[in-house]
PDB file of C-alpha atoms in Angstrom:
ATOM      1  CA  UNK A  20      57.032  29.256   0.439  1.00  0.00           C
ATOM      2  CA  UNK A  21      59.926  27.428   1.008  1.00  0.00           C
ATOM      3  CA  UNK A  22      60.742  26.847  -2.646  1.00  0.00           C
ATOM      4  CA  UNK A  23      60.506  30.194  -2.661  1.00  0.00           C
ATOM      5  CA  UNK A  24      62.448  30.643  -0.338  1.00  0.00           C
ATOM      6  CA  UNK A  25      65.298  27.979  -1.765  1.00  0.00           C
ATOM      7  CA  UNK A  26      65.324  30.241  -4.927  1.00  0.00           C
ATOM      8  CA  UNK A  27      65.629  33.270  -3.536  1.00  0.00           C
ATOM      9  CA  UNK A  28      69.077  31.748  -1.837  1.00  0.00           C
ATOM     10  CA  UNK A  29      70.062  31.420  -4.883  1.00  0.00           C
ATOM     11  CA  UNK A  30      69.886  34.718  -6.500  1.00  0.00           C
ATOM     12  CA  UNK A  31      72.157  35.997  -3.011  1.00  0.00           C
ATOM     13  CA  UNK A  32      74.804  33.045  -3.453  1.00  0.00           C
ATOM     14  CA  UNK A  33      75.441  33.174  -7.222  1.00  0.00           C
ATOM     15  CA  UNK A  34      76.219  36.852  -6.907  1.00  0.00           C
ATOM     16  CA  UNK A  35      78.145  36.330  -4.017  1.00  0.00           C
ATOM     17  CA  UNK A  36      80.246  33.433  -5.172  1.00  0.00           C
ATOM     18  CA  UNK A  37      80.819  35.738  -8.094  1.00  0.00           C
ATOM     19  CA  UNK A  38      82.336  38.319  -6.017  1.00  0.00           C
ATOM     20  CA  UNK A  39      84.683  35.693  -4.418  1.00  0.00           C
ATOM     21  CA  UNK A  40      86.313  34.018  -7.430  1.00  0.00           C
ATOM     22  CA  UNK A  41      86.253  37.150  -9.978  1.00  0.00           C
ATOM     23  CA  UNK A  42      90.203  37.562  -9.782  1.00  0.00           C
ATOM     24  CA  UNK A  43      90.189  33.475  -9.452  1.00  0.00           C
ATOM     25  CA  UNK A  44      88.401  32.422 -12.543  1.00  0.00           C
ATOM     26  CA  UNK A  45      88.880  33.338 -15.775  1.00  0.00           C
ATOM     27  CA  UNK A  46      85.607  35.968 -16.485  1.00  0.00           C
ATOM     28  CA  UNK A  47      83.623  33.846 -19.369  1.00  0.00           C
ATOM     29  CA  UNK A  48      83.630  30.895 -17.008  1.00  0.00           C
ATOM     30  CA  UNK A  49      82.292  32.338 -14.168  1.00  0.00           C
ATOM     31  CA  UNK A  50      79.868  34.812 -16.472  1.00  0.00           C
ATOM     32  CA  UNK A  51      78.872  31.893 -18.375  1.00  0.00           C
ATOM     33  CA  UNK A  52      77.944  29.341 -15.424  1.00  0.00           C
ATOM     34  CA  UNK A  53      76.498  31.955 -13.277  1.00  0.00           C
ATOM     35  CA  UNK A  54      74.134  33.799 -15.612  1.00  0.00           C
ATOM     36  CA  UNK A  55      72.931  30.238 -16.236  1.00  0.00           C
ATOM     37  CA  UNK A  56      72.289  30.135 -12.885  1.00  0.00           C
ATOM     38  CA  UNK A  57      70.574  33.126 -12.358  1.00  0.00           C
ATOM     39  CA  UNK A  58      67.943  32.686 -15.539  1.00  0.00           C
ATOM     40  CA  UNK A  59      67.552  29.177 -14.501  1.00  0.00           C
ATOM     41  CA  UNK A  60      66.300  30.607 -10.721  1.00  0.00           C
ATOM     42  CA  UNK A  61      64.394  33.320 -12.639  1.00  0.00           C
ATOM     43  CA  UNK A  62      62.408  30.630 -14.483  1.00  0.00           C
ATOM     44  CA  UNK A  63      61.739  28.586 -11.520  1.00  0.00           C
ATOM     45  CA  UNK A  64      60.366  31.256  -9.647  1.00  0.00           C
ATOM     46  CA  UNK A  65      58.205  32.251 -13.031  1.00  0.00           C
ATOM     47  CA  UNK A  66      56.660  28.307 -12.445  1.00  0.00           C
ATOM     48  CA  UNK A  67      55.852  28.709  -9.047  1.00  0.00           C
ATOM     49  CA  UNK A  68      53.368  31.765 -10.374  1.00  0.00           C
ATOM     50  CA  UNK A  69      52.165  29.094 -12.753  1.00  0.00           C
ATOM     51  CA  UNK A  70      51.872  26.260 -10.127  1.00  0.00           C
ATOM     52  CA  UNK A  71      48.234  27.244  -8.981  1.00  0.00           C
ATOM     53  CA  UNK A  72      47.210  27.870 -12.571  1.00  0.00           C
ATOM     54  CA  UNK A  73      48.226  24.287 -13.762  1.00  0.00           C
ATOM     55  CA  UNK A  74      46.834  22.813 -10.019  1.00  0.00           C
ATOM     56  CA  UNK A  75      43.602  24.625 -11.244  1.00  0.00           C
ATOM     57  CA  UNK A  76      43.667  22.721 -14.705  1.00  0.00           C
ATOM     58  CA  UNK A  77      44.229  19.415 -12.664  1.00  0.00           C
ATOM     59  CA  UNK A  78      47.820  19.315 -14.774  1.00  0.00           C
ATOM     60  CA  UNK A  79      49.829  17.224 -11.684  1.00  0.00           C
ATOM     61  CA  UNK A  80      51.762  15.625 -14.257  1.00  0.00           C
ATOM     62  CA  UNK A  81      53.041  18.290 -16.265  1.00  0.00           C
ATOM     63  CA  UNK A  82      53.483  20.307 -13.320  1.00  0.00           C
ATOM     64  CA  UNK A  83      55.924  17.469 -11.617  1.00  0.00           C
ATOM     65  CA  UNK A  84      57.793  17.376 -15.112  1.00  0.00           C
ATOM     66  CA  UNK A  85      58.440  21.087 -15.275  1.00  0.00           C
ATOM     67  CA  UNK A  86      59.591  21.151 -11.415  1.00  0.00           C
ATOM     68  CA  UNK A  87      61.722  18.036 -12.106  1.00  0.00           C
ATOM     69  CA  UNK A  88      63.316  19.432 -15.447  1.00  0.00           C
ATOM     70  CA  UNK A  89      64.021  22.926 -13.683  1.00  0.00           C
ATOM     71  CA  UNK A  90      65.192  21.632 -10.403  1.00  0.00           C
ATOM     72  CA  UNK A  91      67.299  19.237 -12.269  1.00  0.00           C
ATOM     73  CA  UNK A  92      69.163  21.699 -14.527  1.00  0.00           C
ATOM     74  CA  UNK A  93      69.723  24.484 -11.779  1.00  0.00           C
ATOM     75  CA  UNK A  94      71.563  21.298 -10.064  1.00  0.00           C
ATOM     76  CA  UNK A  95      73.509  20.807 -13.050  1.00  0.00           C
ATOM     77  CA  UNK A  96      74.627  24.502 -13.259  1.00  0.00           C
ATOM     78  CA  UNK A  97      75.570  24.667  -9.729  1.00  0.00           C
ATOM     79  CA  UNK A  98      77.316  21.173 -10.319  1.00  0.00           C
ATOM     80  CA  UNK A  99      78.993  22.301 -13.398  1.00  0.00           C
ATOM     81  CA  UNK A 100      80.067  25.276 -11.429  1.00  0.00           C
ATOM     82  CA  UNK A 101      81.629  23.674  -8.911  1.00  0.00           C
ATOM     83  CA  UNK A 102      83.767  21.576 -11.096  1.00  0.00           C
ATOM     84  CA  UNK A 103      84.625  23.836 -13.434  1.00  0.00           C
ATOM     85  CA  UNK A 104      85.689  26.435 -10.872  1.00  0.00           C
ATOM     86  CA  UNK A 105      87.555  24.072  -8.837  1.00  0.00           C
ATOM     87  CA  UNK A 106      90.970  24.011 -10.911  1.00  0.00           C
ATOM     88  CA  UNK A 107      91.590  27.816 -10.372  1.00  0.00           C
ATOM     89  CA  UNK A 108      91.287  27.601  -6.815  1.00  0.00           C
ATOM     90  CA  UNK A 109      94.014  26.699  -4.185  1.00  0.00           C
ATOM     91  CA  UNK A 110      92.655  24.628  -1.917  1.00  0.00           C
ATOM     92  CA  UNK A 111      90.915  26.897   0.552  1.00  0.00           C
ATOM     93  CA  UNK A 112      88.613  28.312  -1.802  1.00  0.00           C
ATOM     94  CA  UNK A 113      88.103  24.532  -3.082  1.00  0.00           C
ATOM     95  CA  UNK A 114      86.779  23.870   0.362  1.00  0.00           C
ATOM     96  CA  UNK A 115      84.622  27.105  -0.013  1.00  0.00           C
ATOM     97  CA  UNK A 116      83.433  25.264  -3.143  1.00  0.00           C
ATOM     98  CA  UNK A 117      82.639  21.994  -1.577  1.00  0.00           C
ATOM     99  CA  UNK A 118      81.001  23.570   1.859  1.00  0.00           C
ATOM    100  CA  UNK A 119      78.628  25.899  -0.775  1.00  0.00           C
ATOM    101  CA  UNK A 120      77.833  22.398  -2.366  1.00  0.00           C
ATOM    102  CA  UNK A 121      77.021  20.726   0.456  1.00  0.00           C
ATOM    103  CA  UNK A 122      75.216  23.597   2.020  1.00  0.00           C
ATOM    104  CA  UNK A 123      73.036  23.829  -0.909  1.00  0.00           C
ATOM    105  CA  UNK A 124      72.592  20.044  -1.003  1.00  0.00           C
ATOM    106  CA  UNK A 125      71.417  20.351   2.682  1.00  0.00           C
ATOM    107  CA  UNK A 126      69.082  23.379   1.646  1.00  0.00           C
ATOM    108  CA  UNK A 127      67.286  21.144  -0.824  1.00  0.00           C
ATOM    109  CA  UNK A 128      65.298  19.104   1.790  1.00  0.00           C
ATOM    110  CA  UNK A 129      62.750  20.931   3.267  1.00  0.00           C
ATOM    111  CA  UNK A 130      62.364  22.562  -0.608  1.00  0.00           C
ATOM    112  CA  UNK A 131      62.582  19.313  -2.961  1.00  0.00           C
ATOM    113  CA  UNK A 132      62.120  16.495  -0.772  1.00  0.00           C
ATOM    114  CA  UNK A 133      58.200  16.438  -1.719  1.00  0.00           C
ATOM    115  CA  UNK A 134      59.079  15.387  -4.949  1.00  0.00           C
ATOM    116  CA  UNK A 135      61.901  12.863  -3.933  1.00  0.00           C
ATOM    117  CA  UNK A 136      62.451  12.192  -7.806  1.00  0.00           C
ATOM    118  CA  UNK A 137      63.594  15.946  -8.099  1.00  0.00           C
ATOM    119  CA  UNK A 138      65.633  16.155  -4.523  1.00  0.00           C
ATOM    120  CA  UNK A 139      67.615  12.802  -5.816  1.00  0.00           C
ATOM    121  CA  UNK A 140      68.663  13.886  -9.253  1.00  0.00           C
ATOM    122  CA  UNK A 141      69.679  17.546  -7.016  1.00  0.00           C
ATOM    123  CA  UNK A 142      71.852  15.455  -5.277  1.00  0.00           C
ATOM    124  CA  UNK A 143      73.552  13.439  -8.015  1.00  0.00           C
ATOM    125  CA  UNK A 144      74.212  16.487 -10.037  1.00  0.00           C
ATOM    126  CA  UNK A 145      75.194  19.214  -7.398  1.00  0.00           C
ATOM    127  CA  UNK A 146      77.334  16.654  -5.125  1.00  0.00           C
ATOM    128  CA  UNK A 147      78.920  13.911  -7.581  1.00  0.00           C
ATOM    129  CA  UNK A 148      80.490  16.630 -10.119  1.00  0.00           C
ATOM    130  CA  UNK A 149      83.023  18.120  -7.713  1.00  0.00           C
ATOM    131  CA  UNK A 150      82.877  14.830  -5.590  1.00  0.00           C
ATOM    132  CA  UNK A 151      84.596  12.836  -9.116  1.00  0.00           C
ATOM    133  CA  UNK A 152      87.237  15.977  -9.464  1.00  0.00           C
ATOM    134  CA  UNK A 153      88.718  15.932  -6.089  1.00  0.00           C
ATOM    135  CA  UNK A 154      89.141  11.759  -6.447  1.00  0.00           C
ATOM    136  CA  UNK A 155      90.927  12.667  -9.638  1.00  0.00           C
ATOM    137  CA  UNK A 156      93.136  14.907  -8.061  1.00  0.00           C
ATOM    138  CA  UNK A 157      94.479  12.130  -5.718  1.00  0.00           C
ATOM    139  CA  UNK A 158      96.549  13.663  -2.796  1.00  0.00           C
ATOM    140  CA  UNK A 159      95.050  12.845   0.515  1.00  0.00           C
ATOM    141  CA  UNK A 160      93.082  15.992   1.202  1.00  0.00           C
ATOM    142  CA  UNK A 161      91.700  15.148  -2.049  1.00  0.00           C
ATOM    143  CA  UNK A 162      90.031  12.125  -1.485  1.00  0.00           C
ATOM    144  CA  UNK A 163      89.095  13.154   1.797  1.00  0.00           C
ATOM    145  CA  UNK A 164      86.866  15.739   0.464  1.00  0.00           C
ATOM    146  CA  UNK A 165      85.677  13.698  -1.995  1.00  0.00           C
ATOM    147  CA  UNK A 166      84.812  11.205   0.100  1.00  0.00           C
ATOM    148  CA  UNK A 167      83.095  13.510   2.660  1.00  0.00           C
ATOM    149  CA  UNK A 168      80.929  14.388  -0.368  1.00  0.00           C
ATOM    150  CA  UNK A 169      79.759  11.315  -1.339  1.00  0.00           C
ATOM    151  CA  UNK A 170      79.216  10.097   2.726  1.00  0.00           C
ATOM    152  CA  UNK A 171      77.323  13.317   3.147  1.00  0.00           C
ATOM    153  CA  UNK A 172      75.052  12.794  -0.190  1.00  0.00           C
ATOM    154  CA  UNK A 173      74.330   9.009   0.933  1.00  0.00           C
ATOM    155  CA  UNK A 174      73.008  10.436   4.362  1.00  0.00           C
ATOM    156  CA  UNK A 175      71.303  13.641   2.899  1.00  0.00           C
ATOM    157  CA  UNK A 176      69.664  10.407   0.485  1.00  0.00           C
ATOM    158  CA  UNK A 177      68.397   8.491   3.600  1.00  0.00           C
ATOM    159  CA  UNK A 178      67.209  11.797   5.882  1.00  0.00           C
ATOM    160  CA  UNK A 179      65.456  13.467   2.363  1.00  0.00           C
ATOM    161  CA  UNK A 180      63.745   9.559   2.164  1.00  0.00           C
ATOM    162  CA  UNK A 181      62.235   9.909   5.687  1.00  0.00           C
ATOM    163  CA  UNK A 182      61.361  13.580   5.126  1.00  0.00           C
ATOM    164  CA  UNK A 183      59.638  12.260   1.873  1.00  0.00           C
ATOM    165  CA  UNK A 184      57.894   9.677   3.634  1.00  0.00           C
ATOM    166  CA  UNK A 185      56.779  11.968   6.785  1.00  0.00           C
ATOM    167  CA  UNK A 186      55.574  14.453   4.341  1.00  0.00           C
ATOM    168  CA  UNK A 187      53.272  11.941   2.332  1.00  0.00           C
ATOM    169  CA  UNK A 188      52.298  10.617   6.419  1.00  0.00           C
ATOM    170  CA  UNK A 189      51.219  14.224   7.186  1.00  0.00           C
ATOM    171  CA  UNK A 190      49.679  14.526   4.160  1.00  0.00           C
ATOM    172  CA  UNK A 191      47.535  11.327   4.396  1.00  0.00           C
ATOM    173  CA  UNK A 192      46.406  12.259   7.778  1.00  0.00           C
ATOM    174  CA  UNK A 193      45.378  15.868   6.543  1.00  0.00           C
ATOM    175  CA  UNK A 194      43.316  13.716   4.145  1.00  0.00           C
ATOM    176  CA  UNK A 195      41.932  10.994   6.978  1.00  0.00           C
ATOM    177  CA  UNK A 196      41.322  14.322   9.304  1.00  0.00           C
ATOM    178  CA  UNK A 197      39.274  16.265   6.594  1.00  0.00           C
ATOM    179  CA  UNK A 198      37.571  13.388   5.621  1.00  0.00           C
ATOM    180  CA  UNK A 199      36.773  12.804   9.279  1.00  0.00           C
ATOM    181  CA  UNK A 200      35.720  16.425   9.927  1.00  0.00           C
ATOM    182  CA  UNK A 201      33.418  15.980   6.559  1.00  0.00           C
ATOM    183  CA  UNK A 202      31.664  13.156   8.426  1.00  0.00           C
ATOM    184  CA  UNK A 203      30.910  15.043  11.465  1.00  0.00           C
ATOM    185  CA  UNK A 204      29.573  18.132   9.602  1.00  0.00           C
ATOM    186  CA  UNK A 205      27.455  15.531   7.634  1.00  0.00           C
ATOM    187  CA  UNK A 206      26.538  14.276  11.119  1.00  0.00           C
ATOM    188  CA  UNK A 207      25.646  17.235  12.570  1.00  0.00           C
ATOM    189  CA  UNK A 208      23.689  18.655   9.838  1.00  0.00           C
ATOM    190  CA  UNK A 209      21.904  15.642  10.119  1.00  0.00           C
ATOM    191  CA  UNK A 210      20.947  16.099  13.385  1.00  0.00           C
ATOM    192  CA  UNK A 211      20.410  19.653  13.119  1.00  0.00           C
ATOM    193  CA  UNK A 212      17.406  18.695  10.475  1.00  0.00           C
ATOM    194  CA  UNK A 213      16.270  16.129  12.947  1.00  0.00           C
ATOM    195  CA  UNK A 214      16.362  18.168  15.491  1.00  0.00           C
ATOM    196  CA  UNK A 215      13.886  20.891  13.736  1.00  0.00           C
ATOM    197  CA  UNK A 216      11.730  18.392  12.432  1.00  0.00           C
ATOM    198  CA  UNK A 217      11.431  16.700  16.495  1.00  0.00           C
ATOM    199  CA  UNK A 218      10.753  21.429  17.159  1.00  0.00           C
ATOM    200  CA  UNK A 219       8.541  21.066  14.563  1.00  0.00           C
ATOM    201  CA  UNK A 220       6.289  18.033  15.618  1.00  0.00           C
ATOM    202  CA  UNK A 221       6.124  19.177  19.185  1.00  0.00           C
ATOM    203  CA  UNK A 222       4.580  22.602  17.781  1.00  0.00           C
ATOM    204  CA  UNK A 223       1.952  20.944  15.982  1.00  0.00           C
ATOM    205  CA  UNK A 224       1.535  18.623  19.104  1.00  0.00           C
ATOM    206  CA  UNK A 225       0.870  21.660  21.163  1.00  0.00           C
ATOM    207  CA  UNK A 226      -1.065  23.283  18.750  1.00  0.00           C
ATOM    208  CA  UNK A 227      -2.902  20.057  19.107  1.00  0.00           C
ATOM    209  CA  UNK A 228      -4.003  20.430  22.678  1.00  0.00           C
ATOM    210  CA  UNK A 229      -4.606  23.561  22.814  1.00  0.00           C
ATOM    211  CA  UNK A 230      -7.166  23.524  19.914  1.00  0.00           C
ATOM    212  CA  UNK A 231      -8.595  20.054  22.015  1.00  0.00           C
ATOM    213  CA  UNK A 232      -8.556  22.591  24.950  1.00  0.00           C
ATOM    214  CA  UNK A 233     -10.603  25.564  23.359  1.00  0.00           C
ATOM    215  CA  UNK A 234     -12.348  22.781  21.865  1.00  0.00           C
ATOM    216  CA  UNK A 235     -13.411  21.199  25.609  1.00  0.00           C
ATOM    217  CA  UNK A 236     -13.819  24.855  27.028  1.00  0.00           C
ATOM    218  CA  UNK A 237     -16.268  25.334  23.976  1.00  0.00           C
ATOM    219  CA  UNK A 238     -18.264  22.415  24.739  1.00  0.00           C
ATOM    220  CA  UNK A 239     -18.679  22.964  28.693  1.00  0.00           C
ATOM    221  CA  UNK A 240     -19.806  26.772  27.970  1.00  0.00           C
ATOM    222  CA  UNK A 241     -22.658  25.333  25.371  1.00  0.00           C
ATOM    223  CA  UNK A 242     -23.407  22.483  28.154  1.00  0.00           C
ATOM    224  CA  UNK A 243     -23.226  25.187  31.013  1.00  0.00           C
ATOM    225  CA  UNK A 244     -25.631  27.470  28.652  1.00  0.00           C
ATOM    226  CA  UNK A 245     -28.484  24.417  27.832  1.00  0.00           C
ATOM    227  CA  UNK A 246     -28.323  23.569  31.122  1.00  0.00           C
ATOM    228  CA  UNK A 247     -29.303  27.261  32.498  1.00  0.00           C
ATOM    229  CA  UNK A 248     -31.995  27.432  29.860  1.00  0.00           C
ATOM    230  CA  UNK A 249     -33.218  24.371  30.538  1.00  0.00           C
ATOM    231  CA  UNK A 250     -33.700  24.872  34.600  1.00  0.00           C
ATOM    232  CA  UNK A 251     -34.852  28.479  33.790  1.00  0.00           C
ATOM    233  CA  UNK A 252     -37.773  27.272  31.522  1.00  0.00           C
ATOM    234  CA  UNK A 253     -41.267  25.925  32.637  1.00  0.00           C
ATOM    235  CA  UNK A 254     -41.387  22.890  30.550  1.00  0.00           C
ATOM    236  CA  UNK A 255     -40.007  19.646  31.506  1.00  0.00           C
ATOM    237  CA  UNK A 256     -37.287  17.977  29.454  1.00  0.00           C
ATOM    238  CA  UNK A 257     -36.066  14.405  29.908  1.00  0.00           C
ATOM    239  CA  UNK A 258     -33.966  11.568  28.031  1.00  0.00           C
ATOM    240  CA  UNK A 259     -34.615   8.233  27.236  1.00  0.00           C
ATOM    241  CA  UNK A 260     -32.736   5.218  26.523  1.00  0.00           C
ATOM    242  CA  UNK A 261     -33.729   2.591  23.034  1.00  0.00           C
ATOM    243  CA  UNK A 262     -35.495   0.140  25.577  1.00  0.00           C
ATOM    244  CA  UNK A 263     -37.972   3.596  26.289  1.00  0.00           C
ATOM    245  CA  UNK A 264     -36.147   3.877  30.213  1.00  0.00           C
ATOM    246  CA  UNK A 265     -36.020   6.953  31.659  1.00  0.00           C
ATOM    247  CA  UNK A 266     -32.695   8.009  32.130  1.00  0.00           C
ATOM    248  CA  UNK A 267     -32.512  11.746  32.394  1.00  0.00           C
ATOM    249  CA  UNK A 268     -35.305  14.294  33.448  1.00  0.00           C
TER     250      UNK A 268
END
């Protein structure tokens, strides 16, 4: 999304830096540098609709080249611009230039800073361009600019490295946390089973003892029964023991 969003920027800038030099620049120039700009964003935002088709194919490779190659060359154009639109400016719209530069430069960490190889090569190309024409031109405001340039790329370097490295942080706890949350589901289906087969034994345990009641209730009606017929009848019944004792009459 915010690639997306980084490109869209682009398509509103381009046009809009168009409309500010048009009576500045000589028409090819400008026409030439920012078309290239425009089909460069254009094809970007055509790979981002092919990112999830190459994630699906497991392609991280070629996916990281194609991001680097057109991240790299929409640099370039904006870099080219820059210097090439520089000499037909006085020097207020060179520090329109140079602010758009570094804006842009600014824009690119939150958008290319995943891939740090990509956000540095942004840098070098959209930053040292203009940064090498203004130290050419020598008078003090010059070099100032030029120097705030290269200052500002050096930090932008150092807070896209810790963005980088947060990023990859984040992501390995992402990784730790769905690992961890993995576990626990394991866990708890585990104990879920466990916990059936512990329902499960205590059925058959009550099952159990209630068959061993019927089974006792059975047995004392059948005594109760013999026992009846046995004091209702005239003949006399008794038990004895192996040794011949009597032990029941």
């Amino acid at each position: 999304s915010e690639s997306r969003a980084g490109l869209c920027s682009n398509l509103v800038i381009a046009p809009l830096l168009v409309f500010i030099l048009w009576r500045i620049v000589t028409h090819p120039l400008i026409q030439l540098l920012m078309g290239a700009i425009i089909v460069l964003t254009f094809a970007r935002l055509g790979l981002l609709l092919l990112q999830p088709y190459l994630s699906s194919r497991g392609d991280q490779k070629g996916m990281k080249l194609l991001s680097l190659c057109g991240t790299t060359s929409n640099a370039l154009a904006w870099g080219l611009a820059g210097y090439g639109f520089a000499p037909y400016c006085s020097i207020e719209y060179q520090i329109v230039l140079a602010f758009l530069l570094a804006g842009m430069a600014v824009g690119a960490i939150p958008t290319l800073a995943a891939l740090f190889e990509a956000y540095l090569l942004n840098l070098v190309v959209l930053l040292l361009p203009a940064a090498l024409w203004f130290y050419v031109q020598w008078t003090h405001i010059h070099v100032a600019m030029g120097s705030m340039m290269l200052v500002l790329g050096v930090a932008l370097v150092a807070i896209g490295h810790n963005y980088h490295r947060n990023l990859h942080s984040a992501k390995s706890l992402a990784r730790v946390n769905t690992e961890l949350s993995d576990g626990l589901q394991d866990v708890n289906t585990q104990l879920e089973q466990t916990n059936q087969e512990l329902q499960a034994e205590i059925r058959e345990r009550k099952q159990a003892e209630q068959q061993l009641i019927d089974h006792s209730r059975r047995l004392y009606e059948s005594e109760s029964r013999f026992r009846d017929f046995a004091q209702l009848g005239a003949d006399l019944f008794w038990e004895i023991d192996p040794q011949l004792a009597t032990t029941f009459v």
